[in-house]
Short mmCIF file of C-alpha atoms in Angstrom, two decimals:
data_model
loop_
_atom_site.label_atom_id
_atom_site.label_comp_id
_atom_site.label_asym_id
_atom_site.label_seq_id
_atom_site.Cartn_x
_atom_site.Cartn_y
_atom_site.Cartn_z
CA UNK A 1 -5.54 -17.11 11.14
CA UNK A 2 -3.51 -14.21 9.43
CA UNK A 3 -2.84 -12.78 12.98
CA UNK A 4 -0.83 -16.50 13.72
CA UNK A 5 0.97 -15.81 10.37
CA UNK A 6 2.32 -12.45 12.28
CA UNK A 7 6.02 -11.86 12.42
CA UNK A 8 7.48 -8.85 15.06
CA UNK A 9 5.28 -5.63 14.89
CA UNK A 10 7.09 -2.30 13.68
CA UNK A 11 5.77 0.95 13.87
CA UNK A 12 6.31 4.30 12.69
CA UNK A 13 5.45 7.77 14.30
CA UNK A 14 2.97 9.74 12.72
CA UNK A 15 4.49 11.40 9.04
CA UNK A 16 3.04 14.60 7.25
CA UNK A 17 4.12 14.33 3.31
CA UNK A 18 4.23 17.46 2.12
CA UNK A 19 4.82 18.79 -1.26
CA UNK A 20 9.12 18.80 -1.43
CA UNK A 21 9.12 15.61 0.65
CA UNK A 22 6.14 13.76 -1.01
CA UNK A 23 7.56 9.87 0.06
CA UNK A 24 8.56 8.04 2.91
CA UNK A 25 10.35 4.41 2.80
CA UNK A 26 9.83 1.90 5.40
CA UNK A 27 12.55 0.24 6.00
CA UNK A 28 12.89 -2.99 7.91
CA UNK A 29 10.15 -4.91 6.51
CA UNK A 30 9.97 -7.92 4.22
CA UNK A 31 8.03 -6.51 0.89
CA UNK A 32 7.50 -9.74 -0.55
CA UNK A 33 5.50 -10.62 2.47
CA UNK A 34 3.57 -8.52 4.61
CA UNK A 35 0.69 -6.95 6.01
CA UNK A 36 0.43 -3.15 6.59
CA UNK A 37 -1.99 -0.83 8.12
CA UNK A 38 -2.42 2.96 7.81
CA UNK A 39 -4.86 5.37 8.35
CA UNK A 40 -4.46 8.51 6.68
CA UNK A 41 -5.82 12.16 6.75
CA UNK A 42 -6.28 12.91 3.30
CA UNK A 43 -5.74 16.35 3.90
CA UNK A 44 -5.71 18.39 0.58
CA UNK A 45 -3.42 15.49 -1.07
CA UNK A 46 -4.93 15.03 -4.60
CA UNK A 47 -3.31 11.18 -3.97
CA UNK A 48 -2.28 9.86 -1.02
CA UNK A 49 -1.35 5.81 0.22
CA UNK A 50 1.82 3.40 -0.23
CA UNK A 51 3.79 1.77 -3.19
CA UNK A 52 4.47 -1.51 -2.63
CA UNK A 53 6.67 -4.55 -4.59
CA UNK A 54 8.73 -0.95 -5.36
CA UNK A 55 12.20 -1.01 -6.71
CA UNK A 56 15.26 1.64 -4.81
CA UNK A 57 14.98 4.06 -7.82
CA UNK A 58 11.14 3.74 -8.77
CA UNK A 59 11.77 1.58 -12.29
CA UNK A 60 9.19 -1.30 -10.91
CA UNK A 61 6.40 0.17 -8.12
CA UNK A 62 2.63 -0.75 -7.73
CA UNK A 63 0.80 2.18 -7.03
CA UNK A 64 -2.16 1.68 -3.75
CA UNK A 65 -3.71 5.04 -3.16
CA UNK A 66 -6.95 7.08 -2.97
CA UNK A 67 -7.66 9.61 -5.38
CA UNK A 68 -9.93 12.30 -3.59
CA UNK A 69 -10.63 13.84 -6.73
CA UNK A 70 -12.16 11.02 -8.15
CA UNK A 71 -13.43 9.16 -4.97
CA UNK A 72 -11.97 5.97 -5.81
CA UNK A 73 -9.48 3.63 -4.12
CA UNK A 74 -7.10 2.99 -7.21
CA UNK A 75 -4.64 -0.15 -7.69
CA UNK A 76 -1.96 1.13 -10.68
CA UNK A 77 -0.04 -2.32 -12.15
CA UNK A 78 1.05 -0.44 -15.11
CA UNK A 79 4.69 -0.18 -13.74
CA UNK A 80 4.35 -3.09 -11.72
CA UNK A 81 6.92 -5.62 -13.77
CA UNK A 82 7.83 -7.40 -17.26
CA UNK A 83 4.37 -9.76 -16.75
CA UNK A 84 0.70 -9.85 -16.35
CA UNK A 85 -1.81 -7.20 -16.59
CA UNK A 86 -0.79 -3.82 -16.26
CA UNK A 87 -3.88 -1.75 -15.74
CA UNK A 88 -5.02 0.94 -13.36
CA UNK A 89 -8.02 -0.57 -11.35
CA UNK A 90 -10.58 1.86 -9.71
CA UNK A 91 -13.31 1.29 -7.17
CA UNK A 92 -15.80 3.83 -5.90
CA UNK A 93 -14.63 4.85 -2.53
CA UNK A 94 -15.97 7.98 -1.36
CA UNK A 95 -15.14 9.29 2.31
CA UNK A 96 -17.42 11.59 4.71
CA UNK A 97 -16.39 15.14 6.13
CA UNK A 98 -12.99 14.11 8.29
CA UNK A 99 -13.30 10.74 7.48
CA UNK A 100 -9.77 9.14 7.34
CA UNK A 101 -8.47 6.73 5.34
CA UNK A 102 -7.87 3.20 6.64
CA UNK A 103 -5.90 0.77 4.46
CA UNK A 104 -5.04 -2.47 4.89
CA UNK A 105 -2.66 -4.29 2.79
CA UNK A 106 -1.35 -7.59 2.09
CA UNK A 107 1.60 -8.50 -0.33
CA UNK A 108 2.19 -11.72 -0.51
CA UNK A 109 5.21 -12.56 -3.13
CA UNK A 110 2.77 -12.05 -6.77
CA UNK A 111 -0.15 -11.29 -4.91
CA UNK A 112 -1.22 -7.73 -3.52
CA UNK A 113 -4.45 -7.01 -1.99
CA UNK A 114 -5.96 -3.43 -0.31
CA UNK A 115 -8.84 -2.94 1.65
CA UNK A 116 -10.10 0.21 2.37
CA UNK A 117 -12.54 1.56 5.23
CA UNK A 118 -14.04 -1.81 5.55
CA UNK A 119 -16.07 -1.29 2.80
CA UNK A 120 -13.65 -1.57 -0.91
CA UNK A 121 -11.02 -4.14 -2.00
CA UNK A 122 -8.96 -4.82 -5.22
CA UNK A 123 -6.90 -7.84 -5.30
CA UNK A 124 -4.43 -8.50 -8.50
CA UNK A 125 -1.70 -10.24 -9.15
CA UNK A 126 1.89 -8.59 -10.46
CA UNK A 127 4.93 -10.33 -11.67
CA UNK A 128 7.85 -7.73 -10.51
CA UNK A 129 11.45 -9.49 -12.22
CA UNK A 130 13.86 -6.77 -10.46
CA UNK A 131 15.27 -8.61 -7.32
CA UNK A 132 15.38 -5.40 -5.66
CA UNK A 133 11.13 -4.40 -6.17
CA UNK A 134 10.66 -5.11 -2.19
CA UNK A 135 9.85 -1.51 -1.48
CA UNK A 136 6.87 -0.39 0.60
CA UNK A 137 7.06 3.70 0.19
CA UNK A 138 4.14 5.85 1.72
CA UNK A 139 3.79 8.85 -0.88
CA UNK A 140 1.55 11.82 -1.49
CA UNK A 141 0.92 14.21 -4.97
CA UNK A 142 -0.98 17.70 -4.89
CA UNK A 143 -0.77 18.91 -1.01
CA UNK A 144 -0.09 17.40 2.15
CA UNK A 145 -1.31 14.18 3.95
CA UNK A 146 -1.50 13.21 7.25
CA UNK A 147 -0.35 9.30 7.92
CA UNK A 148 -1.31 8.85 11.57
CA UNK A 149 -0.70 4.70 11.61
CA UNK A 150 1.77 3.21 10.07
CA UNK A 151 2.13 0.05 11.18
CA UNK A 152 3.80 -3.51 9.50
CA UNK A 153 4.25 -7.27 9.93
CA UNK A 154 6.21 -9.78 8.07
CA UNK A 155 4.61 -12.32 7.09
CA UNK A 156 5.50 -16.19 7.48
CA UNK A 157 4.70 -18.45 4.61
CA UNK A 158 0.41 -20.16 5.31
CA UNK A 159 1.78 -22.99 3.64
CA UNK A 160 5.19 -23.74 3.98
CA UNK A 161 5.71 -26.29 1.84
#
């Protein structure tokens, strides 16, 4: 049913963020409603996945990332708008030797959801009140990551009423 909900596909090459060039924007996709997936070679990145809901100069972002460190797929609302909860959420994620990092995300106006590996989610909600927090930014903090899919769909409305 979400695959019928698919607007045009868009796709990026493969990106290396390295330390100096740590975030990448993709541009030409609806941020209030989408889907993305990316799978990502960690790498030595202490951080590594994709701000979404983001404003052009950073002042509203939610934060969607892995923290290798920690093991833990992390969902960061704390500069995510004037509204709701603002919390950092953390679930035990822990990948193998050369595992990669699969995410798959969903923003849907308020709503935000990540899955990771098939085998972690965190779902919130955030209340962004810039017009311009439709971002999607790939990023990466401590060393270099690998994002080897990048790939995005708009979204049409499930219920168009």
């Amino acid at each position: 049913e979400l695959q019928g909900l698919r607007g045009a596909v868009r796709r990026w090459r493969a990106q290396v963020l390295k330390a100096g060039q740590a975030t990448k924007v993709l541009a030409g996709v609806d941020g209030l409603s989408c889907e993305l997936e990316l799978e990502i070679e960690v790498g030595q990145a202490q951080r590594c996945g994709v701000k979404v809901r983001a404003s052009a100069k950073g002042e509203e972002e939610t934060l969607l990332y892995y923290d290798r460190a920690a093991g833990e797929l992390v969902f960061d609302s704390t500069r995510s708008g004037g509204a709701g909860r603002r919390v950092v959420e953390r679930a035990p994620l822990v990948l193998a030797a050369g595992e990669p990092l699969r995410l798959r995300v969903f923003v849907d106006h308020s709503v935000v959801e990540v899955f990771a590996n098939e085998r972690q989610a965190i779902g919130r909600r955030v209340y962004p009140v810039r017009p311009d927090s439709q971002g999607l930014v790939l990023f990466a903090e401590g060393g270099a990551a690998r994002f080897g899919r990048i790939v995005a769909w708009n979204l049409a409305p499930a219920n168009p009423y």
